[in-house]
Short mmCIF file of C-alpha atoms in Angstrom, two decimals:
data_model
loop_
_atom_site.label_atom_id
_atom_site.label_comp_id
_atom_site.label_asym_id
_atom_site.label_seq_id
_atom_site.Cartn_x
_atom_site.Cartn_y
_atom_site.Cartn_z
CA MET M 1 231.23 74.33 88.50
CA GLU M 2 233.41 73.06 85.73
CA ASN M 3 233.92 76.62 84.51
CA ILE M 4 235.01 77.71 88.00
CA PHE M 5 237.64 74.96 88.24
CA SER M 6 238.80 75.74 84.74
CA PHE M 7 239.16 79.41 85.61
CA LEU M 8 241.07 78.70 88.83
CA SER M 9 243.42 76.30 87.07
CA SER M 10 244.18 78.90 84.44
CA ILE M 11 245.55 81.33 87.04
CA SER M 12 249.37 81.36 87.07
CA TRP M 13 251.28 80.27 90.21
CA TRP M 14 252.75 83.74 90.71
CA VAL M 15 249.23 85.22 90.78
CA TRP M 16 248.32 82.81 93.60
CA ILE M 17 251.36 84.05 95.53
CA ILE M 18 250.21 87.66 95.07
CA ILE M 19 246.70 86.75 96.22
CA GLY M 20 248.10 84.99 99.29
CA LEU M 21 250.29 87.97 100.17
CA ALA M 22 247.37 90.33 99.66
CA LEU M 23 245.25 88.30 102.07
CA ILE M 24 248.06 88.38 104.66
CA ALA M 25 248.36 92.16 104.19
CA ILE M 26 244.61 92.64 104.67
CA ARG M 27 244.73 90.50 107.84
CA ASP M 28 247.72 92.47 109.18
CA VAL M 29 246.21 95.90 108.58
CA PHE M 30 242.54 95.37 109.38
CA PHE M 31 242.35 92.41 111.78
CA ASN M 32 245.69 92.26 113.61
CA LYS M 33 245.38 93.93 117.03
CA LYS M 34 248.36 92.30 118.81
CA HIS M 35 251.54 92.93 116.81
CA THR M 36 252.45 96.53 115.99
CA ILE M 37 255.30 95.68 113.62
CA SER M 38 253.25 93.45 111.33
CA HIS M 39 250.37 95.97 111.45
CA ASN M 40 252.56 98.91 110.45
CA PHE M 41 254.64 96.90 108.00
CA PRO M 42 252.33 94.22 106.55
CA ILE M 43 254.01 91.12 105.11
CA VAL M 44 257.56 92.47 105.62
CA GLY M 45 257.02 92.65 109.38
CA HIS M 46 256.73 88.86 109.53
CA LEU M 47 260.39 88.56 108.50
CA ARG M 48 261.35 90.18 111.80
CA TYR M 49 259.70 87.37 113.77
CA LEU M 50 261.20 84.73 111.50
CA LEU M 51 264.73 86.11 111.89
CA GLU M 52 264.23 86.48 115.63
CA SER M 53 263.17 82.85 115.94
CA ILE M 54 266.40 81.60 114.31
CA GLY M 55 268.61 84.28 115.87
CA PRO M 56 270.33 81.97 118.42
CA GLU M 57 271.25 79.48 115.69
CA MET M 58 272.52 82.25 113.40
CA ARG M 59 274.72 83.67 116.16
CA GLN M 60 275.91 80.23 117.21
CA TYR M 61 277.07 79.13 113.78
CA PHE M 62 277.97 82.34 111.97
CA VAL M 63 278.51 85.26 114.35
CA ALA M 64 279.93 84.26 117.75
CA ASN M 65 283.62 83.47 118.06
CA ASN M 66 285.03 80.30 119.63
CA ARG M 67 285.17 81.65 123.18
CA GLU M 68 282.17 83.99 123.21
CA GLU M 69 279.00 81.95 123.74
CA LEU M 70 277.28 81.15 127.02
CA PRO M 71 276.63 78.98 128.89
CA PHE M 72 279.13 76.83 126.96
CA ASN M 73 281.27 78.26 124.20
CA ARG M 74 282.13 76.53 120.94
CA ILE M 75 285.50 75.24 122.16
CA GLU M 76 283.93 73.67 125.25
CA ARG M 77 281.12 72.07 123.27
CA GLY M 78 283.56 70.89 120.63
CA TRP M 79 285.72 69.23 123.28
CA VAL M 80 282.72 67.34 124.71
CA TYR M 81 281.51 66.30 121.24
CA ALA M 82 284.95 65.09 120.15
CA SER M 83 285.59 63.32 123.47
CA SER M 84 282.25 61.52 123.34
CA LYS M 85 282.99 60.30 119.81
CA ASN M 86 286.58 59.31 120.67
CA GLU M 87 287.81 61.75 118.03
CA ASN M 88 290.77 64.14 118.07
CA ASN M 89 290.00 66.71 120.79
CA TYR M 90 293.38 68.44 120.67
CA GLU M 91 294.12 72.09 119.85
CA GLY M 92 296.79 73.17 117.41
CA PHE M 93 299.01 76.26 117.23
CA GLY M 94 298.60 77.13 120.92
CA THR M 95 295.65 78.31 122.97
CA ASP M 96 293.27 81.00 121.76
CA ARG M 97 292.09 81.63 125.32
CA ASP M 98 292.90 84.92 127.07
CA LEU M 99 295.38 83.72 129.71
CA HIS M 100 294.97 87.01 131.57
CA GLY M 101 291.17 86.75 131.72
CA HIS M 102 289.19 86.77 134.96
CA HIS M 103 289.16 83.39 136.79
CA HIS M 104 291.47 81.71 134.28
CA ILE M 105 292.83 78.52 135.88
CA PHE M 106 296.50 77.56 135.98
CA VAL M 107 297.44 74.05 137.16
CA LYS M 108 301.02 73.90 138.49
CA ASN M 109 302.90 71.00 136.94
CA CYS M 110 305.89 69.22 138.51
CA MET M 111 309.39 69.06 137.08
CA ILE M 112 309.18 65.26 137.37
CA PRO M 113 305.60 63.93 137.04
CA PHE M 114 304.09 60.91 138.80
CA GLN M 115 305.22 57.67 137.20
CA VAL M 116 302.69 54.86 136.62
CA GLY M 117 304.16 51.47 137.55
CA GLN M 118 303.69 48.24 135.62
CA ASP M 119 301.16 46.90 138.14
CA HIS M 120 299.27 50.17 138.55
CA PRO M 121 295.50 50.04 137.76
CA ASN M 122 295.93 52.90 135.27
CA LYS M 123 298.41 50.86 133.27
CA LYS M 124 295.61 48.56 132.19
CA ASP M 125 292.69 51.00 132.44
CA LYS M 126 293.75 54.55 131.65
CA SER M 127 290.39 55.89 132.85
CA PHE M 128 290.21 54.08 136.22
CA LEU M 129 289.44 56.88 138.69
CA PRO M 130 287.07 56.07 141.60
CA CYS M 131 286.17 58.42 144.42
CA ALA M 132 288.77 58.50 147.21
CA LYS M 133 286.07 58.50 149.92
CA VAL M 134 283.27 56.08 150.78
CA MET M 135 279.74 57.40 151.27
CA GLY M 136 278.19 56.30 154.56
CA LEU M 137 281.26 54.58 156.03
CA TYR M 138 281.76 57.06 158.87
CA ASN M 139 278.09 56.91 159.91
CA ASN M 140 278.08 53.08 159.77
CA ARG M 141 275.34 52.83 157.17
CA LYS M 142 274.42 49.24 156.30
CA LYS M 143 275.35 49.69 152.64
CA PRO M 144 278.30 52.11 152.19
CA TYR M 145 279.10 53.16 148.62
CA ARG M 146 282.31 54.25 146.92
CA PRO M 147 281.45 55.82 143.54
CA GLY M 148 283.35 54.02 140.79
CA SER M 149 283.87 57.27 138.89
CA ILE M 150 284.71 60.79 140.02
CA ILE M 151 282.47 62.16 137.22
CA ASN M 152 278.79 61.20 137.15
CA VAL M 153 275.41 62.19 135.72
CA SER M 154 273.65 64.90 137.72
CA ALA M 155 269.95 65.00 138.60
CA MET M 156 267.74 65.21 135.50
CA SER M 157 264.16 63.91 135.59
CA PHE M 158 262.27 61.83 133.09
CA GLY M 159 259.80 64.42 131.92
CA SER M 160 262.41 67.12 131.76
CA LEU M 161 264.47 64.82 129.53
CA SER M 162 263.01 62.38 127.03
CA ALA M 163 262.71 58.67 127.70
CA LYS M 164 265.40 57.82 125.14
CA ALA M 165 267.77 60.43 126.56
CA VAL M 166 267.39 59.09 130.13
CA GLU M 167 267.85 55.52 128.95
CA SER M 168 270.97 56.49 126.98
CA LEU M 169 272.45 58.15 130.05
CA ASN M 170 271.70 55.20 132.31
CA ILE M 171 273.24 52.64 129.97
CA GLY M 172 276.15 55.04 129.49
CA VAL M 173 276.93 55.17 133.23
CA LEU M 174 276.74 51.36 133.31
CA LYS M 175 279.38 51.20 130.60
CA SER M 176 281.60 53.78 132.33
CA ASN M 177 281.23 52.58 135.96
CA ALA M 178 279.61 55.87 137.04
CA TYR M 179 276.33 56.66 138.79
CA HIS M 180 273.14 58.29 137.54
CA ILE M 181 270.99 60.62 139.69
CA THR M 182 267.29 60.32 138.93
CA GLY M 183 266.16 63.92 139.26
CA GLU M 184 263.12 64.77 141.37
CA GLY M 185 260.65 63.29 138.87
CA GLY M 186 261.06 59.84 140.40
CA LEU M 187 262.61 56.53 139.36
CA SER M 188 261.49 55.61 135.86
CA PRO M 189 262.02 52.41 133.85
CA TYR M 190 264.53 54.42 131.82
CA HIS M 191 266.73 54.88 134.92
CA SER M 192 266.67 51.12 135.47
CA ASN M 193 269.01 49.59 132.91
CA GLY M 194 271.77 48.42 135.25
CA GLY M 195 273.76 51.56 136.05
CA ASP M 196 274.27 52.64 139.65
CA VAL M 197 271.51 55.08 140.65
CA ILE M 198 271.23 57.73 143.34
CA PHE M 199 267.54 58.35 144.02
CA HIS M 200 266.93 62.08 144.23
CA PHE M 201 263.76 63.77 145.45
CA GLY M 202 262.63 67.29 146.18
CA THR M 203 259.67 69.05 147.74
CA GLY M 204 257.12 67.18 145.57
CA TYR M 205 258.33 63.77 146.87
CA PHE M 206 257.55 62.25 143.47
CA GLY M 207 257.71 58.47 143.57
CA VAL M 208 257.73 58.40 147.39
CA ARG M 209 254.62 60.47 148.20
CA ASP M 210 251.30 59.52 149.73
CA GLU M 211 247.88 60.48 148.35
CA ASN M 212 248.11 63.92 149.98
CA GLY M 213 251.50 64.71 148.48
CA ASN M 214 253.46 64.15 151.70
CA PHE M 215 256.60 62.06 152.06
CA SER M 216 255.96 58.33 152.60
CA MET M 217 258.71 56.36 154.35
CA GLN M 218 256.95 53.12 153.45
CA LYS M 219 257.12 53.92 149.74
CA MET M 220 260.78 54.89 150.10
CA LYS M 221 261.58 51.54 151.74
CA GLU M 222 259.68 49.62 149.05
CA LEU M 223 261.44 51.56 146.29
CA VAL M 224 264.89 50.74 147.70
CA GLU M 225 264.02 47.08 148.37
CA ASN M 226 262.67 46.57 144.85
CA ASN M 227 265.55 48.33 143.11
CA PRO M 228 268.92 47.16 144.50
CA PHE M 229 270.80 49.31 141.99
CA ILE M 230 269.84 52.38 144.08
CA ARG M 231 273.07 53.00 145.96
CA ALA M 232 272.32 56.26 147.81
CA ILE M 233 269.57 58.85 148.36
CA GLU M 234 269.83 62.60 147.77
CA ILE M 235 267.44 65.15 149.28
CA LYS M 236 267.19 68.29 147.16
CA LEU M 237 266.87 71.45 149.20
CA SER M 238 267.40 73.75 146.20
CA GLN M 239 269.04 73.82 142.78
CA GLY M 240 271.18 76.30 140.92
CA ALA M 241 268.57 77.22 138.32
CA LYS M 242 265.88 78.34 140.76
CA PRO M 243 266.77 78.00 144.46
CA GLY M 244 263.83 78.54 146.80
CA LYS M 245 261.24 78.39 144.02
CA GLY M 246 258.68 75.66 143.54
CA GLY M 247 257.22 74.49 140.26
CA VAL M 248 254.02 73.50 138.49
CA LEU M 249 253.53 70.53 136.21
CA PRO M 250 250.35 71.30 134.23
CA GLY M 251 247.76 68.53 134.18
CA SER M 252 247.75 68.63 130.38
CA LYS M 253 251.36 67.42 130.34
CA ILE M 254 250.81 64.46 132.65
CA THR M 255 250.71 61.21 130.72
CA SER M 256 249.62 57.94 132.31
CA GLU M 257 253.30 56.91 132.45
CA ILE M 258 254.40 60.09 134.21
CA ALA M 259 251.42 59.87 136.61
CA LYS M 260 252.40 56.33 137.60
CA ILE M 261 256.09 57.16 138.08
CA ARG M 262 255.47 60.35 140.06
CA GLY M 263 252.52 59.05 142.05
CA VAL M 264 250.14 61.80 140.93
CA LYS M 265 246.67 61.93 139.39
CA MET M 266 245.93 62.32 135.71
CA GLY M 267 244.57 65.68 134.56
CA GLU M 268 245.41 67.63 137.73
CA ASP M 269 248.12 70.27 138.05
CA VAL M 270 250.95 69.06 140.30
CA LEU M 271 252.62 71.57 142.58
CA SER M 272 256.19 71.36 143.88
CA PRO M 273 256.26 73.67 146.91
CA SER M 274 259.19 76.01 147.48
CA ALA M 275 259.97 74.27 150.80
CA HIS M 276 259.77 70.75 152.23
CA THR M 277 256.80 69.62 154.31
CA ALA M 278 258.64 66.68 155.92
CA PHE M 279 260.72 69.11 158.02
CA SER M 280 260.70 72.83 158.72
CA ASP M 281 264.06 73.56 160.37
CA VAL M 282 267.65 72.34 160.53
CA PRO M 283 267.15 69.89 163.43
CA GLY M 284 264.20 68.48 161.49
CA LEU M 285 266.38 68.05 158.39
CA LEU M 286 269.00 66.23 160.44
CA LYS M 287 266.39 63.85 161.86
CA PHE M 288 264.89 63.32 158.38
CA VAL M 289 268.30 62.31 157.00
CA GLU M 290 268.91 59.89 159.85
CA ASP M 291 265.43 58.35 159.62
CA ILE M 292 265.82 57.61 155.90
CA ALA M 293 269.33 56.20 156.40
CA HIS M 294 268.12 53.98 159.25
CA GLU M 295 265.11 52.65 157.33
CA THR M 296 266.90 52.04 154.01
CA GLY M 297 270.47 51.33 155.09
CA LEU M 298 271.75 53.59 152.31
CA PRO M 299 273.97 56.67 152.48
CA VAL M 300 271.86 59.84 152.46
CA GLY M 301 272.97 63.26 151.27
CA ILE M 302 271.62 66.73 150.58
CA LYS M 303 271.88 69.03 147.60
CA ALA M 304 271.60 72.81 147.59
CA ALA M 305 272.56 76.03 145.89
CA ILE M 306 274.20 78.44 148.30
CA GLY M 307 273.14 81.87 149.50
CA LYS M 308 272.95 82.65 153.21
CA THR M 309 275.10 80.42 155.42
CA GLU M 310 273.62 80.77 158.92
CA GLN M 311 271.57 77.56 158.64
CA TRP M 312 274.57 75.71 157.24
CA GLU M 313 276.51 76.84 160.29
CA LEU M 314 273.78 75.39 162.52
CA LEU M 315 273.75 72.13 160.56
CA ALA M 316 277.51 71.71 160.98
CA LYS M 317 277.27 72.52 164.69
CA LEU M 318 274.53 69.92 165.22
CA MET M 319 276.46 67.31 163.23
CA ALA M 320 279.51 67.85 165.40
CA GLU M 321 277.44 67.64 168.60
CA THR M 322 275.33 64.60 167.66
CA ASN M 323 277.85 62.73 165.50
CA LYS M 324 275.08 62.31 162.92
CA GLY M 325 274.17 63.90 159.61
CA PRO M 326 274.34 63.59 155.84
CA ASP M 327 276.92 61.28 154.30
CA PHE M 328 277.44 63.52 151.27
CA ILE M 329 276.72 67.11 150.35
CA THR M 330 276.22 68.29 146.77
CA ILE M 331 276.84 71.97 146.17
CA ASP M 332 275.16 73.36 143.06
CA GLY M 333 276.30 76.57 141.44
CA GLY M 334 274.16 79.58 140.62
CA GLU M 335 275.30 79.08 137.02
CA GLY M 336 272.04 77.19 136.63
CA GLY M 337 271.41 73.91 134.90
CA THR M 338 268.82 72.01 132.93
CA GLY M 339 265.88 73.32 134.95
CA ALA M 340 263.91 76.15 133.35
CA ALA M 341 263.61 79.26 135.52
CA PRO M 342 262.64 82.94 135.37
CA PRO M 343 265.65 85.11 134.43
CA SER M 344 265.48 86.87 137.79
CA PHE M 345 266.22 83.53 139.48
CA ALA M 346 268.65 82.10 136.94
CA ASP M 347 270.66 85.32 136.76
CA HIS M 348 270.66 86.58 140.32
CA VAL M 349 269.64 84.08 143.02
CA SER M 350 272.38 81.96 144.68
CA LEU M 351 276.15 82.20 144.41
CA PRO M 352 278.34 80.92 141.59
CA TRP M 353 279.88 77.56 142.41
CA VAL M 354 283.36 78.68 143.49
CA TYR M 355 281.99 81.15 146.04
CA GLY M 356 279.18 78.89 147.26
CA PHE M 357 281.36 75.82 147.70
CA SER M 358 284.25 77.63 149.38
CA SER M 359 281.93 79.26 151.93
CA ILE M 360 280.29 75.92 152.85
CA TYR M 361 283.53 73.92 152.92
CA LYS M 362 285.06 76.38 155.39
CA ILE M 363 282.10 75.95 157.74
CA PHE M 364 282.36 72.16 157.83
CA GLN M 365 286.13 72.34 158.08
CA HIS M 366 285.80 74.61 161.14
CA TYR M 367 283.81 71.84 162.86
CA ASN M 368 286.28 69.11 161.74
CA LEU M 369 283.64 67.39 159.59
CA THR M 370 285.29 67.33 156.17
CA GLU M 371 286.78 63.84 156.45
CA ARG M 372 283.42 62.18 157.08
CA ILE M 373 281.55 63.93 154.24
CA VAL M 374 281.81 63.22 150.50
CA PHE M 375 281.67 66.64 148.85
CA ILE M 376 280.19 66.75 145.35
CA GLY M 377 280.46 69.71 143.01
CA SER M 378 277.90 70.57 140.35
CA GLY M 379 278.12 73.65 138.13
CA LYS M 380 279.93 73.54 134.76
CA LEU M 381 282.77 71.42 136.15
CA GLY M 382 282.79 68.81 133.36
CA PHE M 383 286.20 69.86 132.02
CA PRO M 384 289.49 68.51 133.45
CA ALA M 385 291.05 71.86 134.39
CA LYS M 386 287.88 73.02 136.17
CA ALA M 387 287.70 69.66 137.91
CA ALA M 388 291.31 70.06 139.08
CA MET M 389 290.36 73.39 140.64
CA ALA M 390 287.30 71.81 142.29
CA PHE M 391 289.30 68.93 143.75
CA ALA M 392 291.94 71.33 145.03
CA MET M 393 289.15 73.20 146.85
CA GLY M 394 287.86 70.03 148.55
CA VAL M 395 285.53 68.25 146.13
CA ASP M 396 285.53 64.42 146.03
CA CYS M 397 283.26 63.90 142.99
CA ILE M 398 281.63 66.04 140.34
CA ASN M 399 278.19 65.73 138.77
CA VAL M 400 277.49 66.98 135.24
CA ALA M 401 274.13 67.62 133.59
CA ARG M 402 274.43 69.82 130.52
CA GLU M 403 277.82 68.33 129.59
CA ALA M 404 276.23 64.86 129.74
CA MET M 405 273.37 66.11 127.56
CA MET M 406 275.86 67.44 125.00
CA SER M 407 277.64 64.08 124.90
CA ILE M 408 274.40 62.43 123.70
CA GLY M 409 273.57 65.10 121.12
CA CYS M 410 272.39 68.35 122.77
CA ILE M 411 273.33 71.33 120.56
CA GLN M 412 272.65 74.08 123.13
CA ALA M 413 269.56 75.29 121.28
CA GLN M 414 268.33 76.62 124.66
CA VAL M 415 264.71 75.63 124.05
CA CYS M 416 264.54 72.97 126.80
CA HIS M 417 261.46 74.63 128.32
CA THR M 418 259.44 74.63 125.06
CA ASN M 419 259.22 70.87 124.34
CA ARG M 420 260.80 71.60 120.93
CA CYS M 421 264.35 70.36 121.57
CA PRO M 422 265.68 69.66 118.04
CA SER M 423 268.04 66.91 119.24
CA GLY M 424 265.29 64.97 121.04
CA VAL M 425 267.09 65.19 124.40
CA ALA M 426 264.79 67.57 126.32
CA THR M 427 261.38 66.92 124.78
CA GLN M 428 258.49 64.49 125.09
CA SER M 429 257.83 64.61 121.34
CA LYS M 430 258.04 61.04 120.01
CA TRP M 431 259.01 62.33 116.58
CA LEU M 432 261.95 64.35 117.87
CA GLN M 433 263.08 61.49 120.12
CA ASN M 434 263.29 59.15 117.14
CA GLY M 435 266.64 60.66 116.25
CA ILE M 436 268.24 59.24 119.42
CA ASN M 437 269.99 55.92 118.82
CA ILE M 438 270.26 54.54 122.37
CA PRO M 439 273.20 52.12 121.87
CA LEU M 440 275.18 54.80 120.05
CA LYS M 441 274.33 57.63 122.46
CA SER M 442 275.08 55.50 125.53
CA ASP M 443 278.50 54.78 124.03
CA ARG M 444 278.98 58.54 123.58
CA LEU M 445 278.25 59.29 127.25
CA SER M 446 280.54 56.46 128.34
CA GLN M 447 283.34 57.63 126.06
CA TYR M 448 283.02 61.23 127.30
CA PHE M 449 283.39 60.06 130.90
CA LYS M 450 286.33 57.82 130.05
CA THR M 451 288.09 60.54 128.05
CA PHE M 452 287.45 63.05 130.82
CA ARG M 453 288.93 60.72 133.45
CA LYS M 454 291.93 59.85 131.26
CA GLU M 455 292.79 63.53 130.70
CA PHE M 456 292.14 64.37 134.35
CA ILE M 457 294.48 61.57 135.42
CA GLU M 458 297.14 62.91 133.03
CA ILE M 459 296.81 66.42 134.51
CA THR M 460 297.00 64.90 138.00
CA HIS M 461 300.15 62.97 137.14
CA ALA M 462 301.68 66.08 135.57
CA ALA M 463 301.14 67.82 138.92
CA GLY M 464 303.02 65.00 140.67
CA TYR M 465 300.06 63.17 142.19
CA GLU M 466 298.47 59.74 141.75
CA HIS M 467 294.85 60.77 142.49
CA PRO M 468 293.07 64.15 142.20
CA CYS M 469 292.14 64.01 145.88
CA GLN M 470 295.80 64.85 146.55
CA PHE M 471 295.54 68.28 144.91
CA THR M 472 296.05 71.15 147.34
CA MET M 473 295.01 74.75 147.06
CA GLN M 474 298.63 75.66 146.43
CA ASP M 475 298.57 73.65 143.20
CA ILE M 476 296.10 75.91 141.36
CA ASN M 477 296.45 79.58 140.53
CA LEU M 478 293.49 81.75 139.58
CA ASN M 479 293.45 85.11 137.83
CA VAL M 480 291.91 87.58 140.24
CA ASP M 481 292.31 90.90 138.39
CA ASP M 482 293.18 92.98 141.43
CA GLY M 483 296.61 94.24 140.48
CA GLU M 484 298.29 90.84 140.65
CA LEU M 485 298.28 88.38 137.76
CA THR M 486 297.27 85.33 139.81
CA LYS M 487 296.72 84.08 143.33
CA THR M 488 296.60 80.55 144.65
CA LEU M 489 293.20 79.17 145.59
CA GLU M 490 294.28 79.37 149.22
CA GLN M 491 295.01 83.09 148.89
CA SER M 492 291.80 83.72 146.96
CA PHE M 493 289.34 81.86 149.19
CA LYS M 494 291.15 82.12 152.57
CA TYR M 495 291.26 78.47 153.62
CA THR M 496 293.38 75.35 153.16
CA LYS M 497 291.72 72.13 152.05
CA THR M 498 291.79 69.27 154.58
CA PRO M 499 294.01 66.46 153.23
CA VAL M 500 292.02 63.41 152.09
CA LYS M 501 293.16 60.09 153.57
CA TYR M 502 294.53 58.20 150.59
CA THR M 503 296.84 55.22 150.16
CA CYS M 504 296.94 54.14 146.52
CA ALA M 505 294.77 53.38 143.48
CA GLN M 506 295.10 49.64 144.02
CA ASP M 507 293.35 49.97 147.39
CA LEU M 508 290.48 51.78 145.67
CA LYS M 509 290.24 48.98 143.13
CA GLU M 510 290.06 46.34 145.85
CA CYS M 511 287.52 48.25 147.99
CA THR M 512 284.52 46.21 149.09
CA TYR M 513 282.17 49.16 148.57
CA LEU M 514 283.36 50.15 145.07
CA GLY M 515 280.41 50.92 142.79
CA GLY M 516 280.10 50.66 139.04
CA TYR M 517 282.64 47.90 138.58
CA ASP M 518 280.60 45.42 140.62
CA ASN M 519 277.67 45.50 138.17
CA GLU M 520 277.27 42.24 136.30
CA ASN M 521 276.39 41.72 132.65
CA LYS M 522 277.96 44.92 131.32
CA LEU M 523 276.45 45.81 127.97
#
């Protein structure tokens, strides 16, 4: 035995490398039945798979130019990163954007901008920008809610995001007077750190389901009673990433914590159907909204990605006839989001945000319903110029998901569905989550929101207005590439936004229903 060890130890390191490579070559040629490349080109063929695995990173850092990447290019990501760190987010030497490109946005500035007075709320707080409308006020809900911020965190579940990421976001909205939507995975302890919350649920009814997987009004009432920071409820009909498609949470991924939060059993696959079981038609949806609002006292809204509009037309008609209906409507864009989906869904099902929102807004405007509904936009709107366009089209608030993720460290690795997120944001790996410093990351989210609002206010003032709700469709031009350089939003989408009733920022500050700012013990 001693002679064997002595012989092995006498072999040079480079000989061991050759032996190892020879063994790989033998495996590739004689035993590999799955991969043609490595069979035909033993050893060398493995380099192809290695390079392919790091291809996105190579393109991101060395190949793609500043404006080339999707879904967010380097300039957009850089602006979010710098804003969240309170660093210099300016550009020098002029824009490098193609000003003649399709759908480029132009905000029309005034010769004399809006002047901020000495007693104006923005004199003291340059990021003070609440929603101009109050959720639930028209429908006389018991607990109306005015969002304290026009930019907020969109629906992202614990399970899809890591515990530390969700906690960072929730503390971040507390610090920035915004709200945080739970995502359809239910209300977790990580959503419960003091920030305003909108409880969001989908077809799986996680957190408010009975033993058979059906919606439980009793559990909904208990959830709201036990968690007073829940300020509104959102029913998800569909989402931009995969509208009309259900999902499966494999039993192997269900931890005891997730099982408790979602109200499911350990070890069993959990199905999210493609459609709701609590209602099956538009009148049923309307009744469902009213029942939840009556039992909880909270404003209730719906969220959807947009395709066909016939059922939306019926909903608006019934709302006008009954004087009932959702207090807010969130329109998601077909641009997708944090949810993983087959390419056929992500690329082709549902309309991009500008087309989806404009088609729905026109329907509700036709029935004179726009003043009683808070319209929320969701679909890559987390940049001030895009937000200006959205507000000019009729939006009252925007929700951001991926932009919020980037503010706390997401690097757009696009491996959210693999549980291998290198930044620890979209993974359940404890090791990868260890890189998230919650106090620091919550500050980053808060600073991104505050910087966004400050710049949005400055754009608004440059256009001659005090609040973004005052933007009209004549204030924004859009490149349309049809022989004319630009058209106004009104010309492009064939409607005029209904003016929002607005007095002044001081009235918003003194509003009884203002959220965010009424939270005690800010961190």
